[in-house]
CSV table of C-alpha atoms and ligand atoms in Angstrom, one decimal:
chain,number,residue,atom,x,y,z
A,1,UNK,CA,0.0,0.0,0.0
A,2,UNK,CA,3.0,2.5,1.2
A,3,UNK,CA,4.9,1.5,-1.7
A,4,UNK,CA,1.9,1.7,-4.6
A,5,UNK,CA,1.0,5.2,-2.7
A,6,UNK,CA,4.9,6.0,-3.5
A,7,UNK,CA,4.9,5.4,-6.9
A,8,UNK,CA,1.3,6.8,-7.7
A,9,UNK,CA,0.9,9.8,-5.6
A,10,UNK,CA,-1.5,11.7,-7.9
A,11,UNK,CA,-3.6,8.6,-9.3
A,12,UNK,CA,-4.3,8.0,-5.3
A,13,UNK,CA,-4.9,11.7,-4.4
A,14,UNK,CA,-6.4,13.2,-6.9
A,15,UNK,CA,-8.0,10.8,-9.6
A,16,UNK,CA,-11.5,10.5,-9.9
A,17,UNK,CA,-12.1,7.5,-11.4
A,18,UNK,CA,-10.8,5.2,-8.9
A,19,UNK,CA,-9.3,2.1,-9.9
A,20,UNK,CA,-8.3,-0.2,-6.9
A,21,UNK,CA,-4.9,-0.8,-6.0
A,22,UNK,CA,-4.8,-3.9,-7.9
A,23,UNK,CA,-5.4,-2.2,-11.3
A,24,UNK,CA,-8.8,-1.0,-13.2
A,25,UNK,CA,-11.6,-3.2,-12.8
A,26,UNK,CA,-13.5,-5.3,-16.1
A,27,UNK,CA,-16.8,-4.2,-17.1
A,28,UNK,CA,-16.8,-0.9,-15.2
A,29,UNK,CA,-15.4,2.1,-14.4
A,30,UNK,CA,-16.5,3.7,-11.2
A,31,UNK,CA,-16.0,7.0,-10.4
A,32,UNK,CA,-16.5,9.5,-7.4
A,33,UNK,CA,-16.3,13.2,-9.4
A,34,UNK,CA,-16.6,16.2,-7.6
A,35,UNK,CA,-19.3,18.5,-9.4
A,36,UNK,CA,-21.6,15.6,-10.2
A,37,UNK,CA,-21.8,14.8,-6.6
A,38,UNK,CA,-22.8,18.5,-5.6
A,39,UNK,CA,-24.9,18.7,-8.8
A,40,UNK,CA,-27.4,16.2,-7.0
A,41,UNK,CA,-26.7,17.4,-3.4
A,42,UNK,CA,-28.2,20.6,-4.9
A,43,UNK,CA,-31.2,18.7,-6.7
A,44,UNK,CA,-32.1,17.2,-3.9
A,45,UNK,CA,-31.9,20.4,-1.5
A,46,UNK,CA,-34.2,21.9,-4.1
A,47,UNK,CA,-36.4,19.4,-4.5
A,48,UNK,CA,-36.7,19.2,-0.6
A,49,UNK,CA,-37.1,23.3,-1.1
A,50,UNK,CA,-39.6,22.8,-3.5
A,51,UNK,CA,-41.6,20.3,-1.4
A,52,UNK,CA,-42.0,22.4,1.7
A,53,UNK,CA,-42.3,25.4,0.3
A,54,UNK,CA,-43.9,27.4,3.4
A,55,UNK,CA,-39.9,26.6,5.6
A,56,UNK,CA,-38.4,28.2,1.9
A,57,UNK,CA,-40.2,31.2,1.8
A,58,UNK,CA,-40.1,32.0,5.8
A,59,UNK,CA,-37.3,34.3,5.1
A,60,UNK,CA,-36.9,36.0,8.4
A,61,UNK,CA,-36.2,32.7,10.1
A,62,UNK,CA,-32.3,31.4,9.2
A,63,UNK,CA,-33.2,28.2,10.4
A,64,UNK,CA,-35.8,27.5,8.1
A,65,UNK,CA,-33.6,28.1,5.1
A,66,UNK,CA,-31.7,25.4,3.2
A,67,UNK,CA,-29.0,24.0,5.5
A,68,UNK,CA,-25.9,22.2,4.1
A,69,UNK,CA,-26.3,18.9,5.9
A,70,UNK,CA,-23.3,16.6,7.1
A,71,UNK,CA,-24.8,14.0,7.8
A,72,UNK,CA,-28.4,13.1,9.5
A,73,UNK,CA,-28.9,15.7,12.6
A,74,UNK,CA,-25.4,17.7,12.0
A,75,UNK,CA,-25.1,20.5,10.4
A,76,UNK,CA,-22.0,22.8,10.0
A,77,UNK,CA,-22.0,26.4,10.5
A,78,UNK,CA,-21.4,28.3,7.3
A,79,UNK,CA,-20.1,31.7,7.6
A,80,UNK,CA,-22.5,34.1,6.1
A,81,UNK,CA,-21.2,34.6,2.4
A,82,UNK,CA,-20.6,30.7,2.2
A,83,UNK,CA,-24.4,30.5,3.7
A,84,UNK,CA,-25.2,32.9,0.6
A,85,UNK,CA,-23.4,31.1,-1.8
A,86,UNK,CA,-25.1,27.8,-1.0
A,87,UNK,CA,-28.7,29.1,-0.8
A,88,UNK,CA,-28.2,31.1,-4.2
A,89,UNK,CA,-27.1,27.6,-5.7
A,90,UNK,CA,-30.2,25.8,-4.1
A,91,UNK,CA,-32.3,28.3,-5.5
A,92,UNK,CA,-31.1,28.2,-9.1
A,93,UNK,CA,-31.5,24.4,-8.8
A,94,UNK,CA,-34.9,25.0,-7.7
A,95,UNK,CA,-36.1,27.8,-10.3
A,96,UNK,CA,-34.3,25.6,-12.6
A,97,UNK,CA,-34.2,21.8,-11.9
A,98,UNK,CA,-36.9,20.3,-9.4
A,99,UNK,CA,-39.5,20.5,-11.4
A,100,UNK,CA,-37.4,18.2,-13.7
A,101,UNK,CA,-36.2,15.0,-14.1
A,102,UNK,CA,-33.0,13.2,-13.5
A,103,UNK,CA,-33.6,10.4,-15.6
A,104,UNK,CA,-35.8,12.1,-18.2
A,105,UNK,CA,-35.2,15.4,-18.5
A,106,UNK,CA,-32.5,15.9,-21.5
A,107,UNK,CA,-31.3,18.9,-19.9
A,108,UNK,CA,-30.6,17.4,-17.0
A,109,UNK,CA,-29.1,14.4,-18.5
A,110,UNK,CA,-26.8,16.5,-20.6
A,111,UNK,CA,-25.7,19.0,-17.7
A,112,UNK,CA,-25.1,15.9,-15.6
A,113,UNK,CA,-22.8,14.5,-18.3
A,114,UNK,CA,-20.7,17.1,-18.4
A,115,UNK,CA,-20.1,17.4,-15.0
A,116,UNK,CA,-19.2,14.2,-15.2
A,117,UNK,CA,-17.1,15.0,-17.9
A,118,UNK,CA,-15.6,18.0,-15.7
A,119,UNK,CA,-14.8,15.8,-12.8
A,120,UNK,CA,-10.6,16.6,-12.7
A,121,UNK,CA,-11.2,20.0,-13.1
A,122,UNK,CA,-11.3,22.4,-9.9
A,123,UNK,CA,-13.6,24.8,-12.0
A,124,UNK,CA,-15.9,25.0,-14.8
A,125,UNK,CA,-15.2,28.5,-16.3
A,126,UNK,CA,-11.9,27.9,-18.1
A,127,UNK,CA,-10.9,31.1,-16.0
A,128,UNK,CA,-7.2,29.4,-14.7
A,129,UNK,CA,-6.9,26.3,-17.0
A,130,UNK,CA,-8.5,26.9,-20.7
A,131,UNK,CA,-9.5,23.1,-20.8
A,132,UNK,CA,-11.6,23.2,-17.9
A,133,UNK,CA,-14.5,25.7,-20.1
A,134,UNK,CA,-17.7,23.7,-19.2
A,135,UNK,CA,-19.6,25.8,-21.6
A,136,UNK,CA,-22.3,25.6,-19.5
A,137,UNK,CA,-24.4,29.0,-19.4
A,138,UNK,CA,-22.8,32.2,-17.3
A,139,UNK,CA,-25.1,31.8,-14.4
A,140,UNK,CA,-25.1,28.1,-13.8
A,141,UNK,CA,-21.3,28.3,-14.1
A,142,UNK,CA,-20.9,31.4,-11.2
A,143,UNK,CA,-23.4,29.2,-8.9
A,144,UNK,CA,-21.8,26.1,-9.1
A,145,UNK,CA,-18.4,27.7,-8.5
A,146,UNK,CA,-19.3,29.6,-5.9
A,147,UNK,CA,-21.5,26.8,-4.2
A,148,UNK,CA,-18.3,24.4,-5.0
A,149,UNK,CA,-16.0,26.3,-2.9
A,150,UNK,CA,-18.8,25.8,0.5
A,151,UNK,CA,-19.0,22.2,-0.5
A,152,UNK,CA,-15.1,21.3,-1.2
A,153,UNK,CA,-14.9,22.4,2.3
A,154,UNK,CA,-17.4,21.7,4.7
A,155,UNK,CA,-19.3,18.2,3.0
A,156,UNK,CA,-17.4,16.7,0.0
A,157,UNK,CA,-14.6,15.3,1.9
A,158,UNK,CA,-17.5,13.6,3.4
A,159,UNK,CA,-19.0,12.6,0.0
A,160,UNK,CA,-16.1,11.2,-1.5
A,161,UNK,CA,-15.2,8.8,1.6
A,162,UNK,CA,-18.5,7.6,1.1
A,163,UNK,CA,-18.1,7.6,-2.3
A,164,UNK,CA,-14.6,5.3,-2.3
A,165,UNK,CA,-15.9,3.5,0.8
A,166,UNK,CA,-18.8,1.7,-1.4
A,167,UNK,CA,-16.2,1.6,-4.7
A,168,UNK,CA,-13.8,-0.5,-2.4
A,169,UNK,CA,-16.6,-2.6,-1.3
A,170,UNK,CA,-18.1,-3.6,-4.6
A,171,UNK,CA,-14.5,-3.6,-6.4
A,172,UNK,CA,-13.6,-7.2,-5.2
A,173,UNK,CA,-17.0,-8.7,-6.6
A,174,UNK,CA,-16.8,-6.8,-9.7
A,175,UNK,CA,-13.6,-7.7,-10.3
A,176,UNK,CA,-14.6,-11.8,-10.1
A,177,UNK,CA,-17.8,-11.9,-11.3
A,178,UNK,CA,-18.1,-8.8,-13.6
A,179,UNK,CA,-17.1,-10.4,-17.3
A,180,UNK,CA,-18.8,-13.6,-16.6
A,181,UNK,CA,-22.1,-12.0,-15.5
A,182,UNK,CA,-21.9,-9.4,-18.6
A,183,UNK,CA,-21.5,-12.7,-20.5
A,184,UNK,CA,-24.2,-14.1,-19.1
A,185,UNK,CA,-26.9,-11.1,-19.2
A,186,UNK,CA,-25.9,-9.9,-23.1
A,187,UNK,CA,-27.0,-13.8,-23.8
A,188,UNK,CA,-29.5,-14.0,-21.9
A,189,UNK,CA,-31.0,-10.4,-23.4
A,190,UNK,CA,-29.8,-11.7,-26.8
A,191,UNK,CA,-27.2,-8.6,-27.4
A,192,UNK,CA,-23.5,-7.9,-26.8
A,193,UNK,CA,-22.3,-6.1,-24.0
A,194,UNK,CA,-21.1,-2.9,-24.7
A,195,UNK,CA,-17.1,-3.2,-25.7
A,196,UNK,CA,-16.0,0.1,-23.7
A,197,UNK,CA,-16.2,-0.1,-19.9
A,198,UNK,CA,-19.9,1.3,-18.9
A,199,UNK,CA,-19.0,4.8,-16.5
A,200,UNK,CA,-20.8,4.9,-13.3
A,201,UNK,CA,-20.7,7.6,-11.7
A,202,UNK,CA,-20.8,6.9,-7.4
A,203,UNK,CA,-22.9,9.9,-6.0
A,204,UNK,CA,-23.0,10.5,-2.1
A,205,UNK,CA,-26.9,11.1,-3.6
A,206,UNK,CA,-29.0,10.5,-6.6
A,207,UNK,CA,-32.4,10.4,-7.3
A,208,UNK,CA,-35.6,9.2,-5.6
A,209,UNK,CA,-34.9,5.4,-6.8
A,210,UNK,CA,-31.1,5.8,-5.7
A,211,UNK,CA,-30.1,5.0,-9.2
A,212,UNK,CA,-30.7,5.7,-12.3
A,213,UNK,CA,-29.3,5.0,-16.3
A,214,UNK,CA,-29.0,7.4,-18.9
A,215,UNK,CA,-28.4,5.9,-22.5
A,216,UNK,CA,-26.1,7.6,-25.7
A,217,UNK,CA,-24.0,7.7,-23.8
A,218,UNK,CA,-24.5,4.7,-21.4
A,219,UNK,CA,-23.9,5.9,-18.2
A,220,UNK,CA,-25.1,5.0,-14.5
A,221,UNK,CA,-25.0,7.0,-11.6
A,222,UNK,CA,-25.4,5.4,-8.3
A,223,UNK,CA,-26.0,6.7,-4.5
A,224,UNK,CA,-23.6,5.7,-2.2
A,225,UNK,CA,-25.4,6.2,0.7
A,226,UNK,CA,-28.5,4.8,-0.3
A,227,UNK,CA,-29.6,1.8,1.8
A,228,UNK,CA,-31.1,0.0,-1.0
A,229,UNK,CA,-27.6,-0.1,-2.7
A,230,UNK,CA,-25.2,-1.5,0.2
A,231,UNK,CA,-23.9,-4.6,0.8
A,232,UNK,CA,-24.5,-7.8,-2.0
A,233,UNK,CA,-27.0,-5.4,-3.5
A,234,UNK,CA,-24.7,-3.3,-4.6
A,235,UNK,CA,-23.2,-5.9,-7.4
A,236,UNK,CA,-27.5,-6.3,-8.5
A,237,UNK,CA,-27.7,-2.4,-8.9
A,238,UNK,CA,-24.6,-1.9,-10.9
A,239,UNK,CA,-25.6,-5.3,-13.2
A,240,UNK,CA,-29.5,-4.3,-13.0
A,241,UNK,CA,-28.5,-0.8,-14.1
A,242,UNK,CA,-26.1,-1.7,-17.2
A,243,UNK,CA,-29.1,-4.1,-18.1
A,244,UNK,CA,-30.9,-0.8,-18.8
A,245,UNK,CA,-28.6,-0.1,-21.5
A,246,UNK,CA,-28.7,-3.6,-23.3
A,247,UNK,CA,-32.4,-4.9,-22.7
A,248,UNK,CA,-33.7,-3.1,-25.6
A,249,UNK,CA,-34.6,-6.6,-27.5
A,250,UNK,CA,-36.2,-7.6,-24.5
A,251,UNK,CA,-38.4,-4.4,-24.9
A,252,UNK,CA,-39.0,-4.7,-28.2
A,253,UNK,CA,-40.0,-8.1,-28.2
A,254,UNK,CA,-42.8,-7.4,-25.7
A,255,UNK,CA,-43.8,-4.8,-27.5
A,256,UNK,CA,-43.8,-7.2,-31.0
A,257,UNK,CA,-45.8,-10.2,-29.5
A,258,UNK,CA,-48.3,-7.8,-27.8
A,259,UNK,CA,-48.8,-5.6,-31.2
A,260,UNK,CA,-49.6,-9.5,-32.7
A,261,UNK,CA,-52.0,-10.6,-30.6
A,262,UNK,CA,-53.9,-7.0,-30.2
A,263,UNK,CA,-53.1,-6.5,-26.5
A,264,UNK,CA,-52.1,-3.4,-25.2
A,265,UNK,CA,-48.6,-3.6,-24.0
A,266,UNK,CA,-47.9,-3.4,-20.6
A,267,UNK,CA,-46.0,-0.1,-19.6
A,268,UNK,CA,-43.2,-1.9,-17.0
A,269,UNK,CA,-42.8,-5.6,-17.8
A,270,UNK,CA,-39.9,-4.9,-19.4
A,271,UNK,CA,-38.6,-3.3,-16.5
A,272,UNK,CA,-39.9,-6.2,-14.1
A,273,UNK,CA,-38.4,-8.4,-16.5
A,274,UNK,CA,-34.8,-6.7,-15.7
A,275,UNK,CA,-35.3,-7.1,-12.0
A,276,UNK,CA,-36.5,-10.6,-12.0
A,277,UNK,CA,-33.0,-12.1,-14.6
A,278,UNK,CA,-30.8,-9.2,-12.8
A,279,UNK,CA,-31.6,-10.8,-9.3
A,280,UNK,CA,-31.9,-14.6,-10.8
A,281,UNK,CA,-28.1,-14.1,-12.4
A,282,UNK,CA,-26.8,-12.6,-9.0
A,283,UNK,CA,-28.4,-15.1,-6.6
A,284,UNK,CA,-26.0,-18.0,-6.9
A,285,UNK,CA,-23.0,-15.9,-7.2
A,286,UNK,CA,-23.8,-14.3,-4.4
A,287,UNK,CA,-24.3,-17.3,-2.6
A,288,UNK,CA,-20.9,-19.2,-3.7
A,289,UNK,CA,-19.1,-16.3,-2.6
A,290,UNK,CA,-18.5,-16.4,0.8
A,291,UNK,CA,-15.9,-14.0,1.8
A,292,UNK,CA,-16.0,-11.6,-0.8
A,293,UNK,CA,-18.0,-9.3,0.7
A,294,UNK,CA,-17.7,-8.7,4.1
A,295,UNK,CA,-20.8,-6.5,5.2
A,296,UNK,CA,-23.4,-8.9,3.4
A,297,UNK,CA,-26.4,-10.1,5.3
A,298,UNK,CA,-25.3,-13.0,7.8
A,299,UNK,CA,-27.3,-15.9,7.6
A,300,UNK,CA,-29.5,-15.2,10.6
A,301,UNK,CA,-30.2,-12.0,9.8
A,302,UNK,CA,-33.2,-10.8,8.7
A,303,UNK,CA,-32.3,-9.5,5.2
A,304,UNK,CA,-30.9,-13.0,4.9
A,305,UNK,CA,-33.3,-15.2,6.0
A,306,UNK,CA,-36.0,-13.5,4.2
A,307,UNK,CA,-34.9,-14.3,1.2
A,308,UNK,CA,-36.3,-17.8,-0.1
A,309,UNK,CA,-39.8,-17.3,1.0
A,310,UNK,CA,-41.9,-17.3,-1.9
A,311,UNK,CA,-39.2,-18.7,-4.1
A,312,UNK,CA,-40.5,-21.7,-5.4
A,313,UNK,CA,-37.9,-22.0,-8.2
A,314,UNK,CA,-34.3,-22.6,-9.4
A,315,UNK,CA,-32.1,-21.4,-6.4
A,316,UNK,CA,-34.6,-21.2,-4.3
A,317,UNK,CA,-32.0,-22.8,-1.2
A,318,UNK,CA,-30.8,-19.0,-1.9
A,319,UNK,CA,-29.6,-16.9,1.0
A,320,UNK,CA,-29.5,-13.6,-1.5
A,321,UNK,CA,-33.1,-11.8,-1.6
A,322,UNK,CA,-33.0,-10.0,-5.1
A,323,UNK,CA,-33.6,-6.0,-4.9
A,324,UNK,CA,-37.4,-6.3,-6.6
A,325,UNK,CA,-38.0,-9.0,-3.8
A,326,UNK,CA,-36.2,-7.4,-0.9
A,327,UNK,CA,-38.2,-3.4,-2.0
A,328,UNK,CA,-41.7,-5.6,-2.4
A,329,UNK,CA,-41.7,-4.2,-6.4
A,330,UNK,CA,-44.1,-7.3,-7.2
A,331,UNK,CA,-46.3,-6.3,-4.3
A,332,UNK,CA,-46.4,-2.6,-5.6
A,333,UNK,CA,-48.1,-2.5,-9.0
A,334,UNK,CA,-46.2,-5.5,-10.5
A,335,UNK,CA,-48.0,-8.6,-8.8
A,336,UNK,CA,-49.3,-10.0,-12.0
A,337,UNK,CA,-45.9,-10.0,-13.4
A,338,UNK,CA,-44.0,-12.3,-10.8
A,339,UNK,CA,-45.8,-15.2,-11.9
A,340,UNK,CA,-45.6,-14.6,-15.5
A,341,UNK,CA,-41.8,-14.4,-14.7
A,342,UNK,CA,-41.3,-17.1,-12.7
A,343,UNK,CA,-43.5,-19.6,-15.5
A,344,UNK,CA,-42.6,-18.4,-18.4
A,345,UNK,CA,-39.4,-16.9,-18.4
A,346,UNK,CA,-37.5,-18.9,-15.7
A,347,UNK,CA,-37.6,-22.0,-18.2
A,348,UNK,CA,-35.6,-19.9,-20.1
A,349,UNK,CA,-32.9,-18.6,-17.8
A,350,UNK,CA,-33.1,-22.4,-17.2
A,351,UNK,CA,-32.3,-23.5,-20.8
A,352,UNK,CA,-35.1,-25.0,-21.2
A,353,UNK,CA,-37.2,-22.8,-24.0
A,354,UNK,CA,-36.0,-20.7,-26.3
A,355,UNK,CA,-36.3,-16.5,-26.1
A,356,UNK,CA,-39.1,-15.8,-28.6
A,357,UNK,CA,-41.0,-18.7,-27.4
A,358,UNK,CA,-40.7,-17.3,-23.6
A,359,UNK,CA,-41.9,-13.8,-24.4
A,360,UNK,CA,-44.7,-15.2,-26.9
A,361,UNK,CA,-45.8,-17.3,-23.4
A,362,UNK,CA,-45.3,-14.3,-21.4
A,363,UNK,CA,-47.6,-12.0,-23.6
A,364,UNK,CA,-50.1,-14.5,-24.1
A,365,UNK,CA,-50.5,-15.2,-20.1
A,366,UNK,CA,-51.0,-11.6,-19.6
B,401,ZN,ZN1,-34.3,-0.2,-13.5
């Protein structure tokens, strides 16, 4: 560790793509960036603005106005121009951004790329380094810079360990499961994995789901602090993320069998469909790796022994409860699909039927 740190002081200080010590990691690269981490600390201060707007708009009362949190129940004292700098950066966001999208907003999307893009530079106005021109507009670029220099001090250091903290954890799994599991899913969704390394983006925060994937290009962002991604779930969010970006056939041949047989075509199977083979791919992995990660749900815990109820196929001896199980999706607006899944389209992941006829099963049970 001493030595590597010797010999690559800057990668280890500075980069923000952070490959472990024992080299980049297959399939992805994960990254903790500076500005796209306080781009969605200041979406979600706005958006928590936005939804109590009678605390935004007592003026008189300082506590009532957007405090830069630490962590739950701490809160730092800003001086009173960092205070300024901050709020005026929550309320662009919020004249500007919480009435959009993360996910599907192109604006957003775009502005969060280039942050992402912007991640080694220390500012976005090309004012000391040329290079580092965002060419985002005027205002933006004065709010962010001024709200990056309360942040840099008081919360990102914060952020990043958080940031690097999940990155180490999930590193070791990625690094022994990640090709044969992108193997596995590009079959499976009968496409090829993308050849370049997919970019995820680790984000103290994200949005309301605590991930989300934007396509052209692919890229993932993932909260780090987000309870739903920690732990053995972490390897199911990165793989049922990337799956966003290559289940398009999957989507389209819904879409097909149900234009065929005159039914309307159900708005999330897909999506279900993606939870269901993300979780059923993970499970046994998951289960044949014992040490690999250490903060995983023991065996008599709840999370753990949870798990198999209800799971009346294939691994079902599984100690691993998939995300879409563990967050009751099927019980919220997907219950019809679970069984579809588990009759139609398990025989697949089994071998046992081919893809066209599994979807032509699917659509026709619905
Ligand atoms: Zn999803």
């Amino acid at each position: 560790m001493v030595v590597i740190a010797l010999l690559f002081p800057s990668a280890l200080a500075a980069a923000a793509q952070i490959d472990s010590v024992y080299g980049p990691l297959p399939v992805f690269e994960l990254h903790s960036g500076f500005w796209i981490n306080l781009h969605h600390r200041l979406y979600e201060e706005a958006r928590q603005q936005r939804n109590a707007p009678s605390a935004a708009s007592a003026k008189a009362g300082k506590s009532a106005k957007p405090v830069l949190q630490v962590a739950p129940g701490a809160k730092f004292t800003l001086t009173g121009a960092e205070q300024r700098a901050w709020d005026d950066a929550v309320s662009y966001y919020a004249a500007n951004y919480a009435d959009k999208d993360l996910l599907f907003s192109t604006e957003l999307v775009l502005l969060k790329n280039q942050l992402g893009d912007f991640e080694t530079c220390d500012e976005l106005s090309g004012t000391k380094k040329k290079s580092c021109d965002a060419g985002l507009p005027g205002r933006l670029t004065q709010v962010l810079e001024a709200a990056a220099a309360v942040y840099r001090a008081h919360r990102w250091p914060t952020d990043d360990r958080a940031n690097r903290a999940w990155i180490k954890r999930a590193a070791p799994l990625v690094r022994e499961q990640g090709v044969g599991l992108s193997h596995r899913l590009a079959d499976i969704f009968q496409t090829q994995w993308p050849n370049e390394k997919i970019r995820v983006d680790v984000s103290a925060v994200a949005n309301a789901a605590g991930a989300y994937t934007t396509l052209d290009p692919l890229r993932v962002t993932i909260a780090s602090t987000d309870s739903r991604n920690q732990g053995a779930a972490a390897l199911e969010v990165l793989f049922h993320e990337a799956s966003h970006g290559i289940a398009t056939p999957v989507e389209l041949a819904i879409a097909r069998e149900c234009r065929q047989r005159d039914k309307p075509i159900p708005r999330d199977l897909w999506h279900a469909l993606i939870f269901y083979t993300t979780g059923e791919v993970i499970k046994p992995v998951l289960d044949t790796e014992g040490d690999a990660s250490s903060d995983r749900a023991v065996p008599n815990g709840s999370e753990g022994s949870s798990s198999s109820q209800g799971s009346k196929h294939g691994s079902d001896d599984s100690d691993y409860a998939p995300n879409a199980k563990r967050e009751n999706l099927y019980e919220r607006g997907w219950e019809s699909y679970l069984p579809i899944l588990t009759r139609y389209w398990q025989p697949y992941l089994e071998g046992q039927v081919t893809f066209d006829d599994a979807i032509a099963h699917m659509v026709s049970a619905l």
